[in-house]
């Protein structure tokens, strides 16, 4: 393979160091040299990147693209943002290992996209991802909810000693096969049914193997501080390194609490617990409509929940119970409902009002009709909180989305615009326009910082001999374009993306290269 030479750009290397004019040579998938003012060393191809920033490709530390490469291996909405690695298996749910209920639930999910599962273990999943040939690199956590489903279904109770031992064994073998750690989703059953002690026991295995523990904490609203406290406690007791996912305060009465939650994080950090966080740069979240149903009603899994929701007596019982979303029906907007494309972009309040139905009744009916699978966008956060969290140096950027595309099966509905806009939005709106962080720090938050959390050995920083995952962008033009009303739109200003030294995106077009690798704990990380 010949040398590729990126000439005349400003190198922002992902460490936070000031940008500097330098030429970057790439050979055999790696950065061969970063130098100022030399001639192109007999390069096969020279690309003039004058006026552009040359930065490490973004590492999306919080992705849900676990199965997207089997639907469309171009991973377009991620690639077009300059993302070169997605970290999957977040919020307690992963695609491997899968046994029992975990396998049947995944199969239901995959069937919606006509994908057939060819794996059971984590290692087999990794091999399947490699065979699918993704345009960008992939790695994954093991999901705590997935582990529970493998071993004990979706039962709403503590694990027995035997079940805990089985989960530990599955976790250990998955880490040995390359999983980069474990995630919990403590608002989502069945992960939510796990007590702190159970998670500490599993996190201890993660620590022993050098992995990371990522958590969608137990509450991001009224009980945010308790939930952050639990995350810190898990780190302190197990010794595991902790990543608090998509840090935020949800629902208006809780706005501003991120000042207290980040103070807790900082106190723990100075006391020696390795805890950090990430965020997506938007004031709306996105999840399943099923979060409006209390945890007890999820026992047995989504199909069992739907069966229960048919019972009017159950609906009466559900009505008065606390749920974190506050059932703010005006602010809950349908993103994707397979049987009703016309619902996309409309609030539950409006849709229920149109048919003169109570919104909770409407929600129960809609969930039953869709076997529990409806995606929502929930407008629940404050802009001031987003800015406050972003200014914290230990907060990385993660999209909390899965890869979509403006064509084909993945163009369905109105998913959260973060799927298309997260990283350019931080570079453009928050760094360049609002100056919440410097450009160098914005780049660090999406490359060097997530790489260090994951202990990715040779990615996330542009230096000689590192893997050549690179994005080139126009600092004056870079911007997100996707909106809640019109989300399937690629950002502006991303000029070039290299994955393992191959050009994956050029002049706004995805190339045929599928150079992404599956990154494993042990060989690539840890
Ligand atoms: Cu998530
Ligand atoms: Zn989450």
PDB file of C-alpha atoms and ligand atoms in Angstrom, residues 62-64 90-91 188 216 245-246 286 400-401 418, ligand 1:
ATOM      1  CA  UNK A  62     -22.078   5.613  24.042  1.00  0.00           C
ATOM      2  CA  UNK A  63     -23.552   3.987  20.963  1.00  0.00           C
ATOM      3  CA  UNK A  64     -26.441   1.604  20.408  1.00  0.00           C
ATOM      4  CA  UNK A  90     -24.679   0.289  26.499  1.00  0.00           C
ATOM      5  CA  UNK A  91     -27.515   0.881  28.979  1.00  0.00           C
ATOM      6  CA  UNK A 188     -34.624  -0.699  32.398  1.00  0.00           C
ATOM      7  CA  UNK A 216     -27.244   4.351  32.859  1.00  0.00           C
ATOM      8  CA  UNK A 245     -23.597   7.523  30.869  1.00  0.00           C
ATOM      9  CA  UNK A 246     -25.379  10.536  29.319  1.00  0.00           C
ATOM     10  CA  UNK A 286     -34.632   9.188  23.450  1.00  0.00           C
ATOM     11  CA  UNK A 400     -26.537   7.479  22.722  1.00  0.00           C
ATOM     12  CA  UNK A 401     -27.874   6.629  19.270  1.00  0.00           C
ATOM     13  CA  UNK A 418     -28.245  12.993  17.696  1.00  0.00           C
TER      14      UNK A 418
HETATM   15 CU1  LIG B   1     -27.920   4.444  25.999  1.00  0.00          CU
END
